[in-house]
mmCIF file of C-alpha atoms in Angstrom:
data_model
loop_
_atom_site.group_PDB
_atom_site.id
_atom_site.type_symbol
_atom_site.label_atom_id
_atom_site.label_comp_id
_atom_site.label_asym_id
_atom_site.label_seq_id
_atom_site.Cartn_x
_atom_site.Cartn_y
_atom_site.Cartn_z
ATOM 1 C CA MET A 1 109.825 126.546 115.083
ATOM 2 C CA ASP A 2 108.163 123.445 115.593
ATOM 3 C CA ARG A 3 107.378 123.433 119.422
ATOM 4 C CA HIS A 4 107.104 119.827 119.742
ATOM 5 C CA ILE A 5 110.331 118.354 120.387
ATOM 6 C CA PRO A 6 110.908 115.148 118.313
ATOM 7 C CA PHE A 7 110.774 112.045 120.339
ATOM 8 C CA LYS A 8 110.206 107.791 119.640
ATOM 9 C CA THR A 9 108.183 107.543 122.218
ATOM 10 C CA LEU A 10 106.726 110.844 123.174
ATOM 11 C CA HIS A 11 104.192 112.651 120.568
ATOM 12 C CA ASN A 12 103.303 116.032 122.552
ATOM 13 C CA PHE A 13 106.465 116.985 124.348
ATOM 14 C CA ARG A 14 106.722 121.275 123.848
ATOM 15 C CA ASP A 15 108.650 123.764 124.283
ATOM 16 C CA LEU A 16 106.713 126.833 126.190
ATOM 17 C CA GLY A 17 109.382 129.247 125.414
ATOM 18 C CA GLY A 18 108.469 132.366 122.834
ATOM 19 C CA TYR A 19 105.048 133.132 123.697
ATOM 20 C CA ARG A 20 105.179 136.948 124.503
ATOM 21 C CA THR A 21 103.374 138.851 127.182
ATOM 22 C CA GLY A 22 102.106 141.827 127.169
ATOM 23 C CA THR A 23 105.524 143.889 128.528
ATOM 24 C CA GLY A 24 108.062 143.517 125.929
ATOM 25 C CA HIS A 25 108.928 139.331 127.087
ATOM 26 C CA ARG A 26 108.415 136.368 125.958
ATOM 27 C CA VAL A 27 108.632 133.008 128.124
ATOM 28 C CA ARG A 28 112.598 131.757 127.862
ATOM 29 C CA PRO A 29 112.820 128.780 125.298
ATOM 30 C CA GLY A 30 114.409 125.639 127.261
ATOM 31 C CA ARG A 31 113.326 126.902 130.547
ATOM 32 C CA LEU A 32 109.707 125.259 130.297
ATOM 33 C CA PHE A 33 108.051 121.946 129.333
ATOM 34 C CA ARG A 34 104.974 120.357 129.139
ATOM 35 C CA SER A 35 105.279 116.713 127.956
ATOM 36 C CA ASP A 36 102.609 113.019 127.354
ATOM 37 C CA SER A 37 103.679 111.101 129.975
ATOM 38 C CA LEU A 38 107.393 110.338 130.715
ATOM 39 C CA GLY A 39 106.786 106.759 132.493
ATOM 40 C CA LYS A 40 107.427 105.462 128.381
ATOM 41 C CA LEU A 41 110.638 106.673 127.848
ATOM 42 C CA THR A 42 113.426 104.115 128.945
ATOM 43 C CA ALA A 43 117.083 104.737 130.298
ATOM 44 C CA GLY A 44 119.544 103.979 127.839
ATOM 45 C CA SER A 45 117.399 104.487 124.596
ATOM 46 C CA PRO A 46 118.286 107.334 122.428
ATOM 47 C CA ASP A 47 114.786 109.555 124.032
ATOM 48 C CA TRP A 48 115.986 109.376 126.849
ATOM 49 C CA ASP A 49 119.716 110.694 126.142
ATOM 50 C CA ARG A 50 117.387 113.841 124.526
ATOM 51 C CA PHE A 51 115.223 113.774 127.598
ATOM 52 C CA LEU A 52 118.152 114.265 129.588
ATOM 53 C CA ALA A 53 120.294 116.659 127.003
ATOM 54 C CA LEU A 54 117.221 119.524 128.453
ATOM 55 C CA GLY A 55 118.590 120.199 131.466
ATOM 56 C CA ILE A 56 115.839 119.549 133.024
ATOM 57 C CA GLY A 57 115.942 119.878 136.809
ATOM 58 C CA THR A 58 112.034 119.048 137.956
ATOM 59 C CA VAL A 59 109.641 116.605 136.725
ATOM 60 C CA ILE A 60 106.160 116.875 138.053
ATOM 61 C CA ASP A 61 103.559 114.271 137.057
ATOM 62 C CA LEU A 62 99.839 115.417 137.287
ATOM 63 C CA ARG A 63 98.788 112.287 136.563
ATOM 64 C CA HIS A 64 97.034 109.638 139.824
ATOM 65 C CA PRO A 65 98.677 106.506 141.576
ATOM 66 C CA PHE A 66 96.899 104.113 139.627
ATOM 67 C CA GLU A 67 98.264 105.879 136.551
ATOM 68 C CA ILE A 68 101.779 105.190 137.016
ATOM 69 C CA GLU A 69 101.473 102.162 138.472
ATOM 70 C CA ALA A 70 100.054 100.353 135.547
ATOM 71 C CA ARG A 71 101.985 102.826 132.976
ATOM 72 C CA GLY A 72 105.173 103.508 134.602
ATOM 73 C CA ARG A 73 106.959 106.383 135.609
ATOM 74 C CA VAL A 74 110.131 108.681 134.250
ATOM 75 C CA PRO A 75 112.994 106.638 134.644
ATOM 76 C CA ARG A 76 115.363 108.332 137.701
ATOM 77 C CA HIS A 77 117.718 109.958 137.512
ATOM 78 C CA ASP A 78 120.408 111.654 139.953
ATOM 79 C CA SER A 79 119.499 115.167 137.262
ATOM 80 C CA PHE A 80 116.149 116.103 138.376
ATOM 81 C CA ALA A 81 114.079 115.745 140.800
ATOM 82 C CA TYR A 82 110.775 114.490 140.719
ATOM 83 C CA GLN A 83 106.655 115.249 141.912
ATOM 84 C CA ASN A 84 103.870 113.031 141.589
ATOM 85 C CA LEU A 85 101.066 116.011 142.033
ATOM 86 C CA SER A 86 96.882 114.202 140.957
ATOM 87 C CA ILE A 87 95.680 117.456 140.648
ATOM 88 C CA GLU A 88 92.307 115.483 139.286
ATOM 89 C CA HIS A 89 89.934 114.407 142.311
ATOM 90 C CA ARG A 90 87.325 112.671 140.285
ATOM 91 C CA PRO A 91 88.417 110.649 136.976
ATOM 92 C CA TYR A 92 87.263 110.025 134.068
ATOM 93 C CA ASN A 93 87.612 107.663 130.932
ATOM 94 C CA GLN A 94 87.372 109.639 127.554
ATOM 95 C CA ALA A 95 87.346 106.563 125.479
ATOM 96 C CA ALA A 96 84.008 105.117 127.161
ATOM 97 C CA LEU A 97 82.153 109.041 126.711
ATOM 98 C CA THR A 98 79.454 108.395 124.402
ATOM 99 C CA PRO A 99 79.879 110.012 121.390
ATOM 100 C CA ASP A 100 77.168 112.360 121.589
ATOM 101 C CA LEU A 101 79.181 114.581 124.453
ATOM 102 C CA ASP A 102 80.291 118.090 122.588
ATOM 103 C CA PRO A 103 83.597 117.823 123.592
ATOM 104 C CA GLY A 104 83.968 121.492 124.486
ATOM 105 C CA PRO A 105 82.060 121.883 127.145
ATOM 106 C CA TYR A 106 82.351 119.108 128.016
ATOM 107 C CA LEU A 107 85.901 119.070 129.185
ATOM 108 C CA SER A 108 85.745 122.901 130.387
ATOM 109 C CA ALA A 109 83.245 121.421 133.111
ATOM 110 C CA ARG A 110 86.128 118.676 134.148
ATOM 111 C CA TYR A 111 88.401 121.266 134.001
ATOM 112 C CA MET A 112 86.561 123.239 136.329
ATOM 113 C CA GLU A 113 86.041 120.251 138.788
ATOM 114 C CA VAL A 114 89.446 119.360 138.736
ATOM 115 C CA ALA A 115 90.250 123.787 139.528
ATOM 116 C CA GLU A 116 87.910 123.516 142.807
ATOM 117 C CA ASP A 117 89.273 119.716 143.416
ATOM 118 C CA GLY A 118 92.656 119.806 143.057
ATOM 119 C CA VAL A 119 93.491 123.121 144.916
ATOM 120 C CA LYS A 120 96.422 121.619 147.463
ATOM 121 C CA GLU A 121 97.788 120.170 144.101
ATOM 122 C CA ILE A 122 97.968 123.440 141.478
ATOM 123 C CA ALA A 123 98.979 124.987 144.178
ATOM 124 C CA ALA A 124 102.385 122.882 144.756
ATOM 125 C CA ALA A 125 102.878 122.476 141.218
ATOM 126 C CA LEU A 126 102.707 126.388 140.661
ATOM 127 C CA ARG A 127 105.416 127.057 143.524
ATOM 128 C CA LEU A 128 107.798 124.517 142.298
ATOM 129 C CA VAL A 129 107.318 126.340 138.904
ATOM 130 C CA ALA A 130 108.275 129.325 140.011
ATOM 131 C CA GLU A 131 111.199 127.949 142.252
ATOM 132 C CA SER A 132 112.396 126.385 139.478
ATOM 133 C CA GLU A 133 115.623 127.331 138.554
ATOM 134 C CA GLU A 134 116.543 125.056 135.912
ATOM 135 C CA GLY A 135 114.664 123.393 133.183
ATOM 136 C CA LEU A 136 110.908 122.094 134.168
ATOM 137 C CA VAL A 137 108.289 120.123 132.654
ATOM 138 C CA PHE A 138 104.780 118.449 133.750
ATOM 139 C CA HIS A 139 102.619 116.178 132.570
ATOM 140 C CA CYS A 140 99.508 114.006 132.381
ATOM 141 C CA ALA A 141 98.905 111.057 130.484
ATOM 142 C CA SER A 142 98.750 112.625 126.395
ATOM 143 C CA GLY A 143 99.694 116.073 128.169
ATOM 144 C CA LYS A 144 96.469 117.371 126.648
ATOM 145 C CA ASP A 145 93.987 117.810 129.625
ATOM 146 C CA ARG A 146 95.551 118.744 132.924
ATOM 147 C CA THR A 147 98.425 119.144 131.816
ATOM 148 C CA GLY A 148 96.545 121.678 129.137
ATOM 149 C CA GLN A 149 94.871 122.810 132.964
ATOM 150 C CA LEU A 150 98.365 124.471 134.018
ATOM 151 C CA ALA A 151 100.442 125.406 131.460
ATOM 152 C CA ALA A 152 97.128 127.871 131.765
ATOM 153 C CA LEU A 153 97.469 128.976 135.013
ATOM 154 C CA VAL A 154 101.150 129.644 134.208
ATOM 155 C CA LEU A 155 101.085 131.561 131.294
ATOM 156 C CA ALA A 156 98.281 133.736 132.554
ATOM 157 C CA LEU A 157 100.483 134.340 135.218
ATOM 158 C CA LEU A 158 103.372 135.404 133.402
ATOM 159 C CA GLY A 159 100.729 138.382 131.051
ATOM 160 C CA VAL A 160 100.320 135.713 128.181
ATOM 161 C CA PRO A 161 97.296 137.281 126.566
ATOM 162 C CA ASP A 162 94.571 134.374 126.341
ATOM 163 C CA GLU A 163 93.645 134.125 122.669
ATOM 164 C CA THR A 164 97.722 132.232 122.726
ATOM 165 C CA ILE A 165 97.005 130.639 125.897
ATOM 166 C CA ILE A 166 94.004 128.623 123.956
ATOM 167 C CA GLU A 167 96.162 127.858 121.135
ATOM 168 C CA ASP A 168 98.804 126.962 122.945
ATOM 169 C CA PHE A 169 96.041 124.323 124.487
ATOM 170 C CA SER A 170 94.846 123.754 120.752
ATOM 171 C CA LEU A 171 98.041 122.041 119.559
ATOM 172 C CA THR A 172 97.837 119.297 120.712
ATOM 173 C CA GLU A 173 95.949 118.251 118.046
ATOM 174 C CA LEU A 174 99.101 118.206 116.112
ATOM 175 C CA ALA A 175 99.131 114.912 117.914
ATOM 176 C CA THR A 176 96.237 113.771 118.159
ATOM 177 C CA ARG A 177 96.742 111.229 115.462
ATOM 178 C CA ALA A 178 99.933 109.331 117.347
ATOM 179 C CA LEU A 179 98.229 109.826 119.998
ATOM 180 C CA LEU A 180 95.199 108.108 119.402
ATOM 181 C CA ASP A 181 97.468 105.223 117.621
ATOM 182 C CA ASP A 182 98.830 104.252 121.021
ATOM 183 C CA TRP A 183 95.239 104.017 122.545
ATOM 184 C CA ARG A 184 95.009 101.458 119.738
ATOM 185 C CA ALA A 185 97.924 99.695 120.329
ATOM 186 C CA ARG A 186 97.210 99.484 123.893
ATOM 187 C CA ASN A 187 93.961 98.285 123.864
ATOM 188 C CA ASP A 188 93.868 95.086 120.564
ATOM 189 C CA GLY A 189 93.154 97.906 117.544
ATOM 190 C CA ARG A 190 89.837 99.118 119.500
ATOM 191 C CA SER A 191 89.242 103.343 118.798
ATOM 192 C CA PRO A 192 87.475 104.791 121.592
ATOM 193 C CA SER A 193 83.690 105.095 121.795
ATOM 194 C CA TRP A 194 84.100 109.216 122.146
ATOM 195 C CA PRO A 195 85.252 110.270 119.065
ATOM 196 C CA ALA A 196 86.920 113.385 120.237
ATOM 197 C CA PHE A 197 89.393 111.281 121.907
ATOM 198 C CA GLY A 198 92.888 112.818 122.132
ATOM 199 C CA ARG A 199 91.243 116.271 120.133
ATOM 200 C CA ALA A 200 91.605 119.942 122.052
ATOM 201 C CA PRO A 201 89.862 122.229 120.281
ATOM 202 C CA GLU A 202 90.779 125.664 121.114
ATOM 203 C CA ALA A 203 86.623 125.788 122.786
ATOM 204 C CA ALA A 204 87.521 124.432 125.725
ATOM 205 C CA MET A 205 90.101 126.150 126.973
ATOM 206 C CA ARG A 206 88.117 129.188 125.907
ATOM 207 C CA LEU A 207 84.911 128.023 127.857
ATOM 208 C CA PHE A 208 87.559 127.081 131.143
ATOM 209 C CA LEU A 209 88.816 130.302 131.412
ATOM 210 C CA ALA A 210 86.254 132.317 131.077
ATOM 211 C CA ALA A 211 84.343 129.726 133.400
ATOM 212 C CA LEU A 212 87.550 130.188 136.105
ATOM 213 C CA ARG A 213 87.115 133.975 135.528
ATOM 214 C CA GLU A 214 83.284 134.257 135.984
ATOM 215 C CA ARG A 215 83.466 131.907 139.387
ATOM 216 C CA HIS A 216 86.526 133.536 140.953
ATOM 217 C CA GLY A 217 86.747 136.976 138.675
ATOM 218 C CA SER A 218 90.203 136.479 137.620
ATOM 219 C CA VAL A 219 93.056 134.224 137.805
ATOM 220 C CA GLU A 220 94.394 136.561 140.117
ATOM 221 C CA ALA A 221 91.921 136.593 142.815
ATOM 222 C CA TYR A 222 91.212 132.215 141.760
ATOM 223 C CA VAL A 223 95.245 131.773 143.155
ATOM 224 C CA THR A 224 94.748 133.954 145.891
ATOM 225 C CA HIS A 225 91.430 132.669 147.287
ATOM 226 C CA ALA A 226 91.349 129.337 146.207
ATOM 227 C CA LEU A 227 94.918 128.486 146.274
ATOM 228 C CA GLY A 228 95.464 130.674 149.395
ATOM 229 C CA LEU A 229 98.636 131.689 147.316
ATOM 230 C CA ASN A 230 100.285 135.175 147.184
ATOM 231 C CA ALA A 231 99.159 135.556 143.495
ATOM 232 C CA ALA A 232 101.400 139.093 142.686
ATOM 233 C CA GLU A 233 104.485 137.539 144.675
ATOM 234 C CA LEU A 234 103.908 134.273 142.328
ATOM 235 C CA SER A 235 103.329 136.222 139.910
ATOM 236 C CA THR A 236 107.031 138.090 140.165
ATOM 237 C CA ALA A 237 108.692 135.243 140.743
ATOM 238 C CA LEU A 238 107.488 133.587 138.353
ATOM 239 C CA ARG A 239 108.361 136.456 135.267
ATOM 240 C CA SER A 240 111.758 136.458 136.939
ATOM 241 C CA GLY A 241 112.870 133.149 137.030
ATOM 242 C CA LEU A 242 110.868 132.341 133.345
ATOM 243 C CA LEU A 243 110.893 135.856 131.116
ATOM 244 C CA GLU A 244 113.454 137.470 129.255
ATOM 245 C CA PRO A 245 113.208 140.616 126.511
ATOM 246 C CA LEU A 246 112.514 140.369 123.348
ATOM 247 C CA PRO A 247 115.231 139.728 121.001
ATOM 248 C CA THR A 248 115.953 143.016 118.980
ATOM 249 C CA THR A 249 118.004 141.922 116.330
ATOM 250 C CA TRP A 250 117.512 138.581 113.990
ATOM 251 C CA PRO A 251 119.144 136.904 111.656
ATOM 252 C CA GLU A 252 118.066 137.856 107.776
ATOM 253 C CA PRO A 253 115.849 135.276 106.810
ATOM 254 C CA VAL A 254 117.767 132.526 103.872
ATOM 255 C CA TYR A 255 115.067 131.569 101.111
ATOM 256 C CA ARG A 256 114.875 128.439 99.532
ATOM 257 C CA ARG A 257 112.987 126.378 97.329
ATOM 258 C CA ALA A 258 110.754 123.859 98.789
ATOM 259 C CA ALA A 259 111.667 119.935 97.841
ATOM 260 C CA PRO A 260 109.698 116.573 98.277
ATOM 261 C CA ALA A 261 110.749 116.130 101.234
ATOM 262 C CA ASP A 262 109.678 119.213 102.965
ATOM 263 C CA ALA A 263 106.205 118.445 102.415
ATOM 264 C CA ALA A 264 105.459 117.037 105.937
ATOM 265 C CA ALA A 265 106.989 120.263 107.504
ATOM 266 C CA LEU A 266 104.424 122.333 104.799
ATOM 267 C CA VAL A 267 101.128 120.416 106.246
ATOM 268 C CA ARG A 268 102.160 120.900 109.741
ATOM 269 C CA LEU A 269 103.486 125.400 109.288
ATOM 270 C CA ARG A 270 100.397 125.358 108.028
ATOM 271 C CA ASP A 271 98.629 123.362 110.646
ATOM 272 C CA THR A 272 100.179 125.129 112.841
ATOM 273 C CA ALA A 273 98.834 128.283 111.936
ATOM 274 C CA ALA A 274 95.619 127.068 111.139
ATOM 275 C CA LEU A 275 95.368 126.974 114.873
ATOM 276 C CA TRP A 276 96.804 130.345 114.970
ATOM 277 C CA GLN A 277 94.074 131.533 113.731
ATOM 278 C CA LEU A 278 91.261 129.591 115.417
ATOM 279 C CA ALA A 279 92.528 130.823 118.669
ATOM 280 C CA ARG A 280 91.581 134.239 117.631
ATOM 281 C CA GLY A 281 88.383 133.334 116.135
ATOM 282 C CA ILE A 282 89.527 133.406 112.184
ATOM 283 C CA ARG A 283 88.088 130.800 110.154
ATOM 284 C CA GLN A 284 90.509 131.314 107.134
ATOM 285 C CA TRP A 285 92.081 127.849 107.683
ATOM 286 C CA LEU A 286 91.358 124.397 109.503
ATOM 287 C CA PRO A 287 93.941 121.707 110.595
ATOM 288 C CA GLY A 288 94.691 119.055 108.501
ATOM 289 C CA GLU A 289 92.600 120.176 104.929
ATOM 290 C CA LYS A 290 95.705 120.198 103.476
ATOM 291 C CA THR A 291 98.316 116.890 102.499
ATOM 292 C CA GLU A 292 101.967 116.483 101.707
ATOM 293 C CA ALA A 293 100.128 115.527 98.536
ATOM 294 C CA HIS A 294 99.066 119.026 97.903
ATOM 295 C CA PHE A 295 102.182 120.515 98.433
ATOM 296 C CA LEU A 296 104.068 117.968 96.279
ATOM 297 C CA ASP A 297 101.398 118.920 93.340
ATOM 298 C CA ARG A 298 102.397 122.661 93.919
ATOM 299 C CA MET A 299 105.397 121.812 93.184
ATOM 300 C CA ARG A 300 105.732 120.257 90.270
ATOM 301 C CA GLU A 301 102.782 122.502 89.019
ATOM 302 C CA GLY A 302 104.142 125.271 90.327
ATOM 303 C CA GLU A 303 107.124 127.110 92.929
ATOM 304 C CA VAL A 304 106.420 126.125 97.245
ATOM 305 C CA TRP A 305 109.805 128.477 99.134
ATOM 306 C CA LEU A 306 110.536 128.500 102.440
ATOM 307 C CA ALA A 307 112.180 130.368 104.857
ATOM 308 C CA HIS A 308 114.358 130.224 107.370
ATOM 309 C CA THR A 309 115.853 131.811 110.370
ATOM 310 C CA GLY A 310 118.905 130.613 111.902
ATOM 311 C CA ALA A 311 118.156 126.721 112.009
ATOM 312 C CA ALA A 312 114.700 127.451 112.010
ATOM 313 C CA LEU A 313 111.657 127.214 109.697
ATOM 314 C CA THR A 314 110.079 130.477 109.693
ATOM 315 C CA GLY A 315 107.699 130.416 106.797
ATOM 316 C CA GLY A 316 106.976 129.212 103.614
ATOM 317 C CA TYR A 317 104.381 130.043 100.262
ATOM 318 C CA GLU A 318 103.147 129.034 97.177
ATOM 319 C CA LEU A 319 103.328 130.711 93.822
ATOM 320 C CA TRP A 320 101.414 129.552 91.003
ATOM 321 C CA TRP A 321 100.944 130.088 87.526
ATOM 322 C CA ASP A 322 97.233 130.294 87.039
ATOM 323 C CA ASP A 323 94.570 129.661 88.963
ATOM 324 C CA PRO A 324 91.193 129.861 87.388
ATOM 325 C CA ALA A 325 89.162 128.643 90.524
ATOM 326 C CA ALA A 326 89.230 132.021 91.562
ATOM 327 C CA TRP A 327 90.250 134.388 88.920
ATOM 328 C CA GLY A 328 88.620 132.288 85.915
ATOM 329 C CA PRO A 329 91.063 132.268 82.325
ATOM 330 C CA ARG A 330 93.478 134.619 82.012
ATOM 331 C CA PRO A 331 96.460 135.364 79.796
ATOM 332 C CA PRO A 332 100.177 134.564 81.425
ATOM 333 C CA GLU A 333 100.462 138.385 82.611
ATOM 334 C CA ALA A 334 100.637 137.181 86.675
ATOM 335 C CA GLY A 335 101.996 134.892 89.791
ATOM 336 C CA TYR A 336 99.495 133.567 92.355
ATOM 337 C CA ILE A 337 100.869 134.096 95.764
ATOM 338 C CA HIS A 338 99.148 131.197 98.101
ATOM 339 C CA ARG A 339 99.109 130.348 101.217
ATOM 340 C CA LEU A 340 101.662 132.349 102.664
ATOM 341 C CA MET A 341 102.670 131.299 106.699
ATOM 342 C CA THR A 342 104.698 132.250 109.440
ATOM 343 C CA ALA A 343 105.162 130.501 112.123
ATOM 344 C CA PRO A 344 103.777 132.024 114.699
ATOM 345 C CA HIS A 345 106.046 133.706 117.882
ATOM 346 C CA THR A 346 108.988 132.418 116.560
ATOM 347 C CA ALA A 347 108.994 134.115 112.996
ATOM 348 C CA PRO A 348 110.510 137.773 113.409
ATOM 349 C CA PRO A 349 109.236 140.918 112.927
ATOM 350 C CA GLY A 350 107.759 141.244 109.302
ATOM 351 C CA ALA A 351 108.209 137.804 108.226
ATOM 352 C CA GLY A 352 105.220 138.094 106.097
ATOM 353 C CA ARG A 353 105.665 141.200 104.764
ATOM 354 C CA ARG A 354 109.297 139.881 103.501
ATOM 355 C CA LEU A 355 108.029 136.333 102.144
ATOM 356 C CA LEU A 356 105.062 138.773 100.103
ATOM 357 C CA ALA A 357 108.267 140.755 98.735
ATOM 358 C CA HIS A 358 109.598 137.760 98.155
ATOM 359 C CA ALA A 359 107.384 136.183 96.642
ATOM 360 C CA GLU A 360 106.783 139.381 94.095
ATOM 361 C CA SER A 361 110.519 138.930 93.800
ATOM 362 C CA ARG A 362 109.146 135.191 91.744
ATOM 363 C CA VAL A 363 106.700 136.670 90.010
ATOM 364 C CA THR A 364 108.894 139.868 88.350
ATOM 365 C CA ALA A 365 111.287 137.349 87.888
ATOM 366 C CA ALA A 366 109.290 135.530 85.696
ATOM 367 C CA GLY A 367 108.196 138.555 83.540
ATOM 368 C CA ARG A 368 105.358 138.967 84.743
ATOM 369 C CA PRO A 369 104.061 142.661 85.834
ATOM 370 C CA TYR A 370 100.791 141.569 88.271
ATOM 371 C CA ALA A 371 101.209 140.053 91.270
ATOM 372 C CA ARG A 372 98.089 138.471 92.602
ATOM 373 C CA LEU A 373 95.941 136.775 95.461
ATOM 374 C CA ASP A 374 92.680 136.045 96.933
ATOM 375 C CA CYS A 375 91.473 135.996 101.127
ATOM 376 C CA LEU A 376 87.980 134.819 102.491
ATOM 377 C CA SER A 377 85.182 137.712 101.537
ATOM 378 C CA SER A 378 85.003 137.140 105.953
ATOM 379 C CA ASN A 379 88.214 137.824 107.162
ATOM 380 C CA PRO A 380 89.034 141.743 106.136
ATOM 381 C CA ARG A 381 91.898 141.729 108.925
ATOM 382 C CA LEU A 382 93.589 139.649 106.425
ATOM 383 C CA ARG A 383 92.337 141.685 103.958
ATOM 384 C CA THR A 384 93.950 145.504 104.853
ATOM 385 C CA TYR A 385 96.654 143.519 105.477
ATOM 386 C CA TYR A 386 96.643 143.034 102.016
ATOM 387 C CA GLU A 387 96.215 146.296 100.957
ATOM 388 C CA SER A 388 99.070 147.482 103.999
ATOM 389 C CA ALA A 389 100.908 145.635 101.528
ATOM 390 C CA GLY A 390 99.829 147.950 98.000
ATOM 391 C CA TYR A 391 97.678 145.837 96.905
ATOM 392 C CA THR A 392 94.166 146.637 94.786
ATOM 393 C CA VAL A 393 91.037 145.034 95.765
ATOM 394 C CA VAL A 394 90.239 144.813 92.255
ATOM 395 C CA GLY A 395 86.497 142.048 92.432
ATOM 396 C CA GLU A 396 84.627 139.057 94.182
ATOM 397 C CA GLN A 397 84.689 136.085 93.915
ATOM 398 C CA ARG A 398 81.394 134.788 95.372
ATOM 399 C CA ALA A 399 81.652 130.676 94.708
ATOM 400 C CA LYS A 400 85.396 129.632 94.504
ATOM 401 C CA ASP A 401 85.980 125.807 94.634
ATOM 402 C CA GLY A 402 88.775 125.758 95.820
ATOM 403 C CA GLY A 403 88.333 121.515 96.240
ATOM 404 C CA THR A 404 86.541 121.300 99.491
ATOM 405 C CA GLY A 405 83.515 120.580 98.113
ATOM 406 C CA SER A 406 82.157 123.839 99.357
ATOM 407 C CA PRO A 407 82.396 127.346 97.548
ATOM 408 C CA TYR A 408 83.152 129.522 99.815
ATOM 409 C CA ALA A 409 83.326 133.801 98.603
ATOM 410 C CA VAL A 410 86.899 135.250 98.108
ATOM 411 C CA THR A 411 88.508 139.136 97.721
ATOM 412 C CA LEU A 412 90.519 139.325 94.267
ATOM 413 C CA LEU A 413 93.843 141.491 94.735
ATOM 414 C CA GLU A 414 96.328 142.743 92.653
ATOM 415 C CA LYS A 415 99.570 144.258 93.010
ATOM 416 C CA ARG A 416 101.167 146.198 89.758
ATOM 417 C CA LEU A 417 105.132 145.529 90.092
ATOM 418 C CA PRO A 418 107.526 147.592 89.281
#
């Protein structure tokens, strides 16, 4: 599942459903959304029809009144109530910032200003989310900073772990290019002076959550003492309306070989998985490293497979028939599994292991007795995962050239197939 719901004019509209808590529940899909400015919607357009079809009953606009006057608001409609709650009291122009500013520390400091200045508006927004019995969407301009702060508070009160909150914040990275294109279109083709404009580095949310807890003790203490709300009652109301038990049954996955038209979806799946890793301190992949051209090459030279669960894309992998960069010259005795990917939070339990088994079946069908793969030597968690699936460490390549220009060390693993 791609959290970004596709619109022509909106680039960062996302469903917060599917995020898991530690209590055997998940956020109910289709109830809570976050977005970039809904002022870009036009009544009567296909985007407008798609928006209305979501069943949203409340829109919370977190922007300044001067932004609304300049850029417009969501068109009026009888199906939803509109509230403008400007949580930021000290406006600043990110596009005009100087290149030397590190976005993580800088943005987290601005978020702390908002947390202290906008207590009245933040409290009102949290009450609206807790009281809503229909779909609700909140948004700012890019759907990143103010929207990301409110999302973080709501998810924390729902019991969603920090790493998932950080990951959710960083998913704006998938919309950065489109947001930047919009800015350039409004500014005669110029580029912002700040290279981090439109970016959502995981460090910004990680530092903000740490600073909030350092100052207040906990998110709940902030809600109680700074916002003047009963955190326990608010959390109970949020969980009652927005959580549901985790599914106990899932449709069987359906596998199909990828076609050229799937290349964009594969890039997005990999970048989403990379952001999941970064939010957890794992630097195995970075967003943007693999383009559509990479996946098209792999389709021509080997196999690329996709897994769907119901209508949702939930995973994929590449299968190579040789891998000299990691394994050197070898006889045709193995299949080499690469980029085993699952969709975070929406893939069924065990989806990765099933993808691995499917890849192994393809190797067996080709008459080769070994499945091989590699992982970064600095990623013991992934090595343990593969060992638990029956793979054995058979060596290490200390300077693999993966095409990035910077050789890296990988652990080589192998499995003898039946």
